[in-house]
Structures are given as structure tokens and as C-alpha cells.
Amino acid sequence: MEKYQRHGINPLLISIATGQDVEHVSSRPTIAMLPGKYPKLIYKHLKTVNGEFPETIFRLTCAQCGKGGDYDLGTLVVPATVGEDEKRIEKIQALGYFRCKHCNTAGEWILSSRMRTMLAGKMVAAAALNVKNKQSDEVIFGEALIDNDFAPRWGSDAESYFLQKLVETPDNAYFWNRLGNTYYRGKRPELAAVAHEQALVKDMGQVESHFSLGQILFDCGEFEKAAEHLRQAVAFSHQYEHLPAYNLRELIVGALTILFAIYNKSDRKIDMLPKPGELEIAHFTKSEIAATAKLDFDIDPNRRETFYPLAEVYLGSRRIGLPPEKRSLLVRNSKANWPVASKVNKQKPSKKNKSRKKR
Ligand SMILES: [Zn+2]
């Protein structure tokens, strides 16, 4: 088949998600073949969902078929160490997820000397901004590692890492979640949905996947569905062990913030807080459920801190060990977790709001 394909999909993803032999999956799967409730819906809103990520188009040549094409590298992670440009370029990581438009392979790319020069230019420009204490939208300095060890060069290398883990343990909800995050930062939210939905099939208490699906569906304008997942993120948070308490609280505050927005946008028709039935599924006791009915908090959507007490109610025993408020996890020039800081950790009160506090 010689068809040009803009958004390539790995047949192995479909194979693992559906349990089919990879030989029985098309070598060039289409969006229609993706399993799950949401991928096709989300694909219609690709531009909106990807709105917050940079577009970094580069021309690359596929080492497999020798054909060139323009690809969106997304956010670039650039080594902070000073040294020869050539060596640093070899170490640049691209979070964008893309496959060859002609042969659907991924990961083996030839960079022309012109592209190398352009990359070097981007590094210099970002470094100049860094000196002025500003941050480039496209470039992050540091190194993005998986499991503190593996530095993927392309989004598709990170995908391979997690797919390999999932070949061995297809029921591991945590790996599905991490794969979903990789696709999301790779600007492929429809593939992220496949992975997050799988995570929830394996573990209905996968809080981070509930949150991510909720966030993506909110961006698609699917408020009812978004709220369902966000409320479950909140409800299951008290038994979620994959995040340190501080990060978990930030995530739940993020979920509550979106839920509050949905509540207002829907003229208060869509519930903000988990319903009794949802709490029961998340193993809340009858008396705990009764206690949440009496909750009364003063929430100001412009002041993030007003969401903390409410978040901590649902965190239950997980709020033990909360360290004092610290700065965003995205520390410059440091090793970060692939795929580098989620949106929720970066949220800061708006400037408008800061000035209001001073008054
Ligand atoms: Zn190719």
C-alpha cells in the first residue's frame, strides 16, 4: 500500500490492547481501528487538545525507506551542559510522537546538515532566553529519563520502551498510564486515550488515567464524560500509591478545578464532587460517605489554595506525609521524568489574581 499517512499508528499498540496477534493487525492501522470509547471523538479535536504544546516542524529522512517528510518534533529537551554543538544535537530529545508517513516505521531518522544547523540555532536561542531567566516554549534544558535510566531520543523510543514492558505484563495499569502520558506529550491524544482506557480496564482506580482522560475530554468540550472521569480520580485518590502525597494533591486540585469549571459551565447540572455511588465503588465506608454530604468549603476558582482543604478530605490517609508547599517540579537543568512535567504541576495562580491578593 503506497498511501501517505499523516498520523501513523504502531500495529503493536493495537495488538497488545486488543489481544490480537500482531500479524493479524494491519501494518498501517487507521484511526478507525483504534480500540476504546474515545479515540475517534478525540481525534476530531486534535488541534484544540494540542493547543498548549509547541509545533516544531522539522524535515527528516526515514532511514528505512529513504523518503523525507515534515514531522512535528513537539517539545525539545536539550542537554544543559556546554560542549560541542554536534554532540549536543545528538542528545536532543523530541517529545513529539511521529512515524514515517511513507512506510510507518519509527525511530530511525537522518538529519540533514541544514536541520542540524536549525537545531543548533534553537539551542542558542533558548540558552539566550535562559540567561534572561525566561523560558522558551519549544525547548526545555535537561534530560528526560524513564525510570531514572533510559533517555529516549524520540517519542517513539519511549513508546517502544513501554510497549515492550506491556508485551511482558499486558495487565500492568501503571505502564499503560505511562504510555498514555508519552502519547499525550507526543501530541497524539487519541492514542493517549487508547492507553488510558486500557489502564482503567486493568485497574479502575488508576487515578492518573482518570485525570488525563478527564482533562483531554474537557478540552474536547465533552463535559459530562470529562466530569465522570475527574470525579473518579478524586474518589480513588485515597488509595492511589503511585504518586508522592504532594503530587497527588496537586493532581486532585487540578481535577477539582476543572470540575468546578464544568459545574458552572453546565449551569450546575453536572456534579462537581463524587456522588455517593462513586465513593462506594472507590471503597469509602458508609460513614465517610455520609460525612462528605456535609462538606462546606469556600472555593474561589482564581485562588488555587482554596481547593487544598477539599482535596485533602478526599485524599484521606494519603494526606499524611504532605511536605510543605514547594516549587514546581520542573527544575531547570535537572533530570526530569519522561515526558516532563504535567500541566497540572505547572499551574500557578494568574497574575491578575496575585495583584488581587496584595490589595
Ligand atoms: Zn519510511
Coordinates of N, CA and C in Angstrom, one line a residue, residues 7 24 51 88 116 219 225 263 269 282 305 356:
H7 N -0.9 10.6 10.3 CA -0.8 10.2 11.7 C -0.6 8.7 11.9
H24 N -1.9 -10.3 12.6 CA -3.3 -10.1 12.2 C -3.7 -8.6 12.2
G51 N -3.3 22.3 21.8 CA -3.1 23.8 21.8 C -2.0 24.3 22.7
R88 N 25.9 17.8 21.2 CA 24.7 18.1 21.9 C 23.5 17.8 21.1
R116 N 20.4 20.2 11.2 CA 21.4 20.3 12.3 C 21.6 21.8 12.7
D219 N -11.1 19.4 27.2 CA -10.6 20.2 26.0 C -11.5 19.9 24.8
K225 N -18.7 13.5 30.1 CA -17.8 12.4 30.2 C -16.5 12.8 31.0
Y263 N -19.0 22.4 36.4 CA -20.2 22.6 37.2 C -20.8 24.0 36.8
K269 N -25.6 21.7 36.5 CA -26.3 20.4 36.2 C -25.3 19.2 36.4
A282 N -15.3 3.4 45.1 CA -13.9 3.7 45.5 C -13.6 3.3 46.9
E305 N -5.2 27.8 46.1 CA -5.1 27.3 47.5 C -6.4 27.0 48.2
R356 N -4.6 40.8 43.1 CA -5.7 40.9 44.0 C -5.4 40.6 45.4

